[in-house]
Amino acid sequence: MSGSVKSSRGRHRSSTMGGMPLSDVSWWRWRARVRSALHMLGDPAFQQNCWVARQEGYGDVTDAVYRLVEDTWLDRWSAEKYVGTILRDQAEAAAVDAAVLAVLQVLHAVGADAPADAYLAHEGWPEVLRSCREAHIRLAVDDGDDPDAPPRSLESLAILTRIG
């Protein structure tokens, strides 16, 4: 059941969305975090150079999964719920849903706190790479960004999502 909270503009707005509490995180901040996760999960060179090499500043596989799945509750419902907010259209939602499904299948098989090597060696990882890359490209192109630019560090993502 959805609650109601009075917004700063005097209107009432829902304090929950399908049972998920709404936060003060704006749609573009959520989108930036989802895009960051998809970018990292879909880039094998990044994974080798940053996650396997344990380069500081980029987190690990679990961090990326958290940004993609736990922050959005996409492990509980379809990305279609976010069309018109975080996602532009059904095509973006379908691409994100495919990526989330592939990620969750590997996550459940390997475990949440496994090292990067365990994820990358899993037989389902090529599907994670493909589906996350596809979703990343779709969202980046729709935003007018270069999908082949290197992933941002977590610090630069934090700075980006603090602005505005």
XYZ file of N, CA and C in Angstrom:
492
model
N 0.836 -1.169 0.000
C 0.000 0.000 0.000
C 0.882 1.234 0.000
N 0.550 2.220 -0.789
C 1.360 3.418 -0.902
C 0.955 4.437 0.133
N 1.970 5.057 0.735
C 1.725 6.139 1.668
C 1.722 7.449 0.933
N 1.538 8.542 1.674
C 1.504 9.850 1.051
C 2.307 10.823 1.899
N 3.105 11.629 1.248
C 3.929 12.613 1.909
C 3.713 13.939 1.203
N 3.652 15.043 1.968
C 3.504 16.363 1.356
C 4.863 16.804 0.826
N 4.925 17.155 -0.447
C 6.183 17.565 -1.044
C 6.487 19.017 -0.712
N 7.669 19.464 -1.066
C 8.066 20.846 -0.804
C 7.231 21.841 -1.593
N 6.530 21.373 -2.608
C 5.677 22.258 -3.413
C 4.244 22.243 -2.927
N 4.005 21.578 -1.788
C 2.675 21.577 -1.217
C 1.765 20.485 -1.723
N 2.204 19.734 -2.736
C 1.393 18.628 -3.258
C 1.725 17.374 -2.489
N 0.799 16.446 -2.484
C 1.068 15.147 -1.878
C 1.668 14.249 -2.930
N 2.650 13.473 -2.513
C 3.243 12.495 -3.410
C 3.350 11.182 -2.667
N 3.445 10.119 -3.411
C 3.540 8.800 -2.816
C 4.891 8.647 -2.126
N 4.901 8.072 -0.940
C 6.159 7.817 -0.245
C 6.681 6.418 -0.539
N 5.889 5.631 -1.258
C 6.337 4.304 -1.660
C 5.947 4.065 -3.112
N 6.665 3.134 -3.717
C 6.376 2.735 -5.094
C 6.343 1.221 -5.097
N 5.164 0.685 -5.107
C 5.041 -0.762 -5.078
C 5.663 -1.376 -3.839
N 5.609 -0.660 -2.720
C 6.180 -1.157 -1.482
C 7.611 -0.713 -1.243
N 8.288 -0.202 -2.270
C 9.652 0.272 -2.118
C 9.609 1.722 -1.645
N 10.259 2.030 -0.534
C 10.251 3.429 -0.091
C 10.966 4.313 -1.101
N 10.357 5.418 -1.435
C 11.004 6.378 -2.317
C 11.972 7.203 -1.495
N 13.100 7.497 -2.050
C 14.080 8.320 -1.363
C 14.142 9.661 -2.064
N 15.072 10.450 -1.642
C 15.269 11.747 -2.285
C 16.189 11.641 -3.494
N 16.497 10.425 -3.905
C 17.351 10.221 -5.067
C 16.533 10.530 -6.316
N 16.998 11.488 -7.079
C 16.281 11.867 -8.295
C 16.477 10.808 -9.371
N 15.581 10.843 -10.357
C 15.628 9.832 -11.411
C 16.963 9.818 -12.120
N 17.567 10.945 -12.382
C 18.824 10.962 -13.145
C 19.977 10.416 -12.309
N 19.917 10.557 -10.989
C 20.950 9.945 -10.142
C 20.819 8.425 -10.188
N 19.574 7.920 -10.105
C 19.361 6.481 -10.222
C 19.838 5.997 -11.573
N 19.509 6.729 -12.618
C 19.910 6.329 -13.969
C 21.430 6.294 -14.073
N 22.103 7.277 -13.519
C 23.569 7.315 -13.565
C 24.162 6.103 -12.855
N 23.584 5.712 -11.735
C 24.079 4.566 -10.979
C 23.824 3.260 -11.740
N 22.656 3.130 -12.335
C 22.343 1.939 -13.139
C 23.281 1.873 -14.339
N 23.454 3.001 -15.014
C 24.354 3.028 -16.172
C 25.774 2.664 -15.776
N 26.241 3.168 -14.639
C 27.582 2.855 -14.165
C 27.746 1.347 -13.963
N 26.774 0.730 -13.323
C 26.839 -0.710 -13.075
C 26.829 -1.490 -14.385
N 25.916 -1.139 -15.279
C 25.850 -1.826 -16.579
C 27.160 -1.672 -17.334
N 27.742 -0.475 -17.290
C 28.993 -0.195 -17.983
C 30.095 -1.119 -17.465
N 30.248 -1.173 -16.132
C 31.303 -1.996 -15.549
C 31.056 -3.486 -15.781
N 29.804 -3.906 -15.654
C 29.475 -5.322 -15.824
C 29.536 -5.770 -17.278
N 29.541 -4.837 -18.209
C 29.572 -5.174 -19.626
C 30.901 -4.912 -20.309
N 31.952 -4.628 -19.551
C 33.239 -4.258 -20.135
C 34.335 -5.208 -19.642
N 34.679 -6.231 -20.441
C 35.660 -7.220 -19.982
C 37.060 -6.636 -19.762
N 37.469 -5.664 -20.561
C 38.797 -5.052 -20.360
C 38.824 -4.312 -19.021
N 37.765 -3.575 -18.725
C 37.669 -2.894 -17.437
C 37.762 -3.911 -16.294
N 37.029 -5.012 -16.421
C 37.003 -6.015 -15.355
C 38.392 -6.576 -15.083
N 39.140 -6.852 -16.139
C 40.506 -7.363 -15.965
C 41.424 -6.297 -15.369
N 41.346 -5.083 -15.911
C 42.248 -4.009 -15.494
C 41.923 -3.420 -14.130
N 40.669 -3.502 -13.721
C 40.274 -2.871 -12.457
C 39.873 -3.879 -11.387
N 38.932 -4.756 -11.705
C 38.455 -5.684 -10.677
C 39.458 -6.792 -10.392
N 39.940 -7.462 -11.416
C 40.891 -8.545 -11.198
C 42.200 -7.994 -10.642
N 42.644 -6.856 -11.159
C 43.878 -6.228 -10.686
C 43.685 -5.495 -9.354
N 42.446 -5.427 -8.875
C 42.092 -4.757 -7.611
C 42.531 -3.296 -7.590
N 42.284 -2.621 -8.712
C 42.597 -1.195 -8.804
C 41.651 -0.411 -7.886
N 42.191 0.494 -7.147
C 41.400 1.314 -6.226
C 40.466 2.243 -6.999
N 39.320 2.527 -6.400
C 38.432 3.543 -6.932
C 37.265 3.048 -7.771
N 37.217 1.750 -8.051
C 36.157 1.234 -8.909
C 35.284 0.188 -8.232
N 35.530 -0.074 -6.973
C 34.751 -1.066 -6.268
C 35.024 -2.449 -6.821
N 34.057 -3.338 -6.619
C 34.190 -4.698 -7.120
C 32.875 -5.128 -7.755
N 32.806 -6.381 -8.134
C 31.612 -6.893 -8.791
C 30.384 -6.688 -7.896
N 30.535 -6.962 -6.618
C 29.407 -6.825 -5.691
C 28.892 -5.388 -5.659
N 29.797 -4.412 -5.695
C 29.380 -3.000 -5.724
C 28.530 -2.707 -6.954
N 28.961 -3.213 -8.102
C 28.222 -2.969 -9.344
C 26.855 -3.648 -9.301
N 26.822 -4.873 -8.784
C 25.542 -5.582 -8.673
C 24.611 -4.819 -7.744
N 25.142 -4.306 -6.652
C 24.324 -3.536 -5.712
C 23.702 -2.321 -6.397
N 24.507 -1.586 -7.178
C 23.984 -0.400 -7.877
C 22.902 -0.781 -8.881
N 23.079 -1.915 -9.546
C 22.118 -2.338 -10.568
C 20.854 -2.930 -9.962
N 20.993 -3.763 -8.959
C 19.867 -4.562 -8.488
C 19.275 -4.051 -7.178
N 20.089 -3.924 -6.160
C 19.559 -3.607 -4.836
C 19.065 -2.173 -4.738
N 19.775 -1.230 -5.328
C 19.348 0.173 -5.275
C 18.003 0.377 -5.965
N 17.714 -0.437 -6.955
C 16.513 -0.256 -7.776
C 15.413 -1.262 -7.490
N 15.719 -2.293 -6.753
C 14.810 -3.399 -6.475
C 14.490 -4.201 -7.737
N 15.369 -4.165 -8.714
C 15.116 -4.890 -9.953
C 15.215 -6.399 -9.787
N 15.579 -6.853 -8.607
C 15.504 -8.282 -8.328
C 14.096 -8.669 -7.888
N 13.230 -7.674 -7.699
C 11.862 -7.929 -7.235
C 10.802 -7.633 -8.290
N 11.122 -6.789 -9.266
C 10.144 -6.480 -10.301
C 10.832 -6.035 -11.579
N 10.073 -5.945 -12.618
C 10.585 -5.608 -13.940
C 10.999 -4.146 -14.034
N 11.964 -3.907 -14.885
C 12.401 -2.540 -15.166
C 11.289 -1.732 -15.828
N 10.263 -2.404 -16.346
C 9.123 -1.687 -16.938
C 8.497 -0.725 -15.940
N 8.622 -1.031 -14.656
C 8.078 -0.172 -13.601
C 8.728 1.216 -13.650
N 9.928 1.293 -14.211
C 10.682 2.549 -14.243
C 10.594 3.303 -15.570
N 9.820 2.789 -16.514
C 9.652 3.515 -17.779
C 8.955 4.839 -17.457
N 9.554 5.907 -17.917
C 9.028 7.242 -17.636
C 9.693 7.892 -16.434
N 10.519 7.123 -15.706
C 11.276 7.712 -14.601
C 12.757 7.500 -14.869
N 13.294 6.345 -14.474
C 14.713 6.065 -14.709
C 14.966 5.704 -16.169
N 14.017 5.021 -16.777
C 14.178 4.536 -18.145
C 13.236 5.250 -19.096
N 13.697 5.453 -20.318
C 12.932 6.214 -21.307
C 11.770 5.439 -21.914
N 12.000 4.133 -22.196
C 10.991 3.400 -22.962
C 11.086 1.903 -22.694
N 10.202 1.160 -23.365
C 10.144 -0.291 -23.203
C 11.430 -0.968 -23.687
N 12.066 -0.421 -24.700
C 13.299 -1.023 -25.219
C 14.405 -0.949 -24.164
N 14.534 0.179 -23.492
C 15.510 0.282 -22.410
C 15.156 -0.693 -21.283
N 13.887 -0.758 -20.930
C 13.449 -1.650 -19.846
C 13.758 -3.106 -20.186
N 13.482 -3.516 -21.410
C 13.749 -4.904 -21.816
C 15.242 -5.212 -21.752
N 16.068 -4.275 -22.184
C 17.519 -4.475 -22.145
C 18.014 -4.571 -20.702
N 17.507 -3.717 -19.829
C 17.904 -3.748 -18.418
C 17.414 -5.034 -17.760
N 16.185 -5.450 -18.042
C 15.670 -6.700 -17.483
C 16.544 -7.889 -17.888
N 16.954 -7.951 -19.134
C 17.809 -9.054 -19.596
C 19.151 -9.036 -18.859
N 19.703 -7.855 -18.665
C 20.975 -7.726 -17.960
C 20.825 -8.160 -16.504
N 19.782 -7.697 -15.850
C 19.558 -8.047 -14.441
C 19.396 -9.558 -14.291
N 18.633 -10.181 -15.162
C 18.427 -11.628 -15.094
C 19.760 -12.373 -15.216
N 20.586 -11.983 -16.172
C 21.886 -12.639 -16.364
C 22.772 -12.446 -15.132
N 22.798 -11.234 -14.593
C 23.610 -10.943 -13.413
C 23.130 -11.766 -12.220
N 21.824 -11.806 -12.006
C 21.293 -12.543 -10.857
C 21.575 -14.042 -10.953
N 21.534 -14.595 -12.153
C 21.817 -16.026 -12.311
C 23.251 -16.344 -11.871
N 24.191 -15.501 -12.250
C 25.581 -15.723 -11.846
C 25.751 -15.419 -10.357
N 25.158 -14.346 -9.889
C 25.253 -13.975 -8.474
C 24.767 -15.117 -7.582
N 23.633 -15.704 -7.908
C 23.085 -16.783 -7.094
C 23.959 -18.039 -7.156
N 24.610 -18.255 -8.270
C 25.472 -19.435 -8.403
C 26.816 -19.247 -7.693
N 27.375 -18.043 -7.775
C 28.723 -17.790 -7.257
C 28.697 -17.307 -5.814
N 27.728 -16.468 -5.489
C 27.653 -15.887 -4.151
C 27.979 -14.411 -4.181
N 27.390 -13.696 -3.265
C 27.483 -12.233 -3.277
C 28.881 -11.694 -2.997
N 29.653 -12.372 -2.200
C 30.955 -11.832 -1.814
C 32.131 -12.557 -2.458
N 31.873 -13.214 -3.562
C 32.933 -13.951 -4.253
C 33.922 -12.979 -4.897
N 35.157 -13.404 -5.072
C 36.127 -12.547 -5.765
C 35.772 -12.420 -7.250
N 36.287 -11.377 -7.853
C 35.997 -11.108 -9.267
C 36.294 -12.310 -10.145
N 37.397 -13.004 -9.877
C 37.768 -14.163 -10.692
C 36.671 -15.220 -10.732
N 35.978 -15.409 -9.614
C 34.912 -16.421 -9.561
C 33.751 -16.033 -10.475
N 33.408 -14.762 -10.494
C 32.342 -14.296 -11.394
C 32.771 -14.463 -12.845
N 33.958 -13.955 -13.154
C 34.430 -13.954 -14.532
C 34.637 -15.363 -15.085
N 34.892 -16.339 -14.225
C 35.104 -17.710 -14.669
C 33.794 -18.493 -14.788
N 32.714 -17.948 -14.293
C 31.432 -18.663 -14.326
C 30.954 -18.822 -15.771
N 30.354 -19.956 -16.064
C 29.884 -20.240 -17.434
C 28.828 -19.250 -17.916
N 28.128 -18.585 -17.014
C 27.115 -17.604 -17.401
C 27.657 -16.201 -17.595
N 28.958 -15.995 -17.308
C 29.503 -14.637 -17.397
C 29.477 -14.062 -18.813
N 29.718 -14.828 -19.858
C 29.620 -14.246 -21.206
C 28.241 -13.617 -21.473
N 27.187 -14.212 -20.938
C 25.847 -13.640 -21.098
C 25.720 -12.347 -20.289
N 26.334 -12.294 -19.126
C 26.352 -11.055 -18.347
C 27.038 -9.966 -19.163
N 28.202 -10.270 -19.707
C 28.930 -9.293 -20.515
C 28.071 -8.789 -21.681
N 27.477 -9.733 -22.413
C 26.692 -9.371 -23.597
C 25.473 -8.525 -23.224
N 24.695 -8.993 -22.270
C 23.448 -8.295 -21.954
C 23.700 -6.954 -21.266
N 24.698 -6.891 -20.399
C 25.007 -5.611 -19.747
C 25.579 -4.619 -20.758
N 26.414 -5.101 -21.649
C 26.970 -4.220 -22.699
C 25.840 -3.676 -23.580
N 24.925 -4.550 -23.965
C 23.803 -4.125 -24.806
C 22.956 -3.063 -24.092
N 22.650 -3.306 -22.836
C 21.852 -2.333 -22.078
C 22.625 -1.029 -21.883
N 23.908 -1.143 -21.583
C 24.744 0.057 -21.416
C 24.759 0.891 -22.690
N 24.974 0.240 -23.816
C 25.012 0.975 -25.090
C 23.680 1.672 -25.333
N 22.580 0.974 -25.138
C 21.252 1.551 -25.378
C 21.051 2.797 -24.515
N 21.355 2.718 -23.217
C 21.139 3.854 -22.324
C 22.109 4.995 -22.622
N 23.375 4.664 -22.885
C 24.367 5.696 -23.175
C 24.015 6.459 -24.456
N 23.682 5.723 -25.512
C 23.322 6.353 -26.785
C 22.064 7.206 -26.614
N 21.073 6.684 -25.880
C 19.854 7.458 -25.638
C 20.145 8.745 -24.874
N 21.209 8.745 -24.072
C 21.602 9.947 -23.327
C 22.570 10.823 -24.103
N 22.952 10.398 -25.308
C 23.883 11.181 -26.114
C 25.330 11.052 -25.664
N 25.655 9.959 -24.963
C 27.013 9.736 -24.468
C 27.716 8.678 -25.302
N 29.031 8.680 -25.226
C 29.858 7.706 -25.927
C 29.871 6.400 -25.124
N 29.288 5.335 -25.642
C 29.267 4.079 -24.882
C 30.643 3.438 -24.741
N 31.614 3.881 -25.534
C 32.950 3.299 -25.482
C 33.915 4.068 -24.593
N 33.448 5.148 -23.961
C 34.284 5.848 -22.987
C 34.519 4.913 -21.807
N 35.667 5.031 -21.143
C 35.909 4.135 -20.007
C 34.925 4.396 -18.857
N 34.630 3.366 -18.061
C 33.749 3.583 -16.908
C 34.332 4.621 -15.947
N 33.445 5.374 -15.324
C 33.859 6.374 -14.333
C 34.214 5.686 -13.019
N 35.135 6.289 -12.299
C 35.438 5.794 -10.956
C 34.226 6.035 -10.055
N 34.177 5.361 -8.930
C 33.070 5.555 -8.000
C 33.086 6.967 -7.423
N 34.288 7.530 -7.259
C 34.389 8.911 -6.771
C 33.789 9.885 -7.774
N 34.101 9.724 -9.058
C 33.539 10.632 -10.062
C 32.036 10.408 -10.212
N 31.565 9.171 -10.040
C 30.130 8.911 -10.059
C 29.460 9.622 -8.887
N 30.079 9.569 -7.713
C 29.527 10.258 -6.538
C 29.466 11.759 -6.768
N 30.507 12.316 -7.358
C 30.517 13.761 -7.660
C 29.423 14.096 -8.667
N 29.334 13.285 -9.718
C 28.308 13.497 -10.748
C 26.922 13.478 -10.162
N 26.658 12.541 -9.267
C 25.313 12.403 -8.735
C 25.026 13.339 -7.568
N 26.012 14.102 -7.120
C 25.777 15.139 -6.106
C 25.374 16.455 -6.743
N 25.764 16.650 -7.990
C 25.490 17.900 -8.695
C 24.011 18.007 -8.985
N 23.463 19.185 -8.780
C 22.057 19.415 -9.116
C 21.209 19.184 -7.959
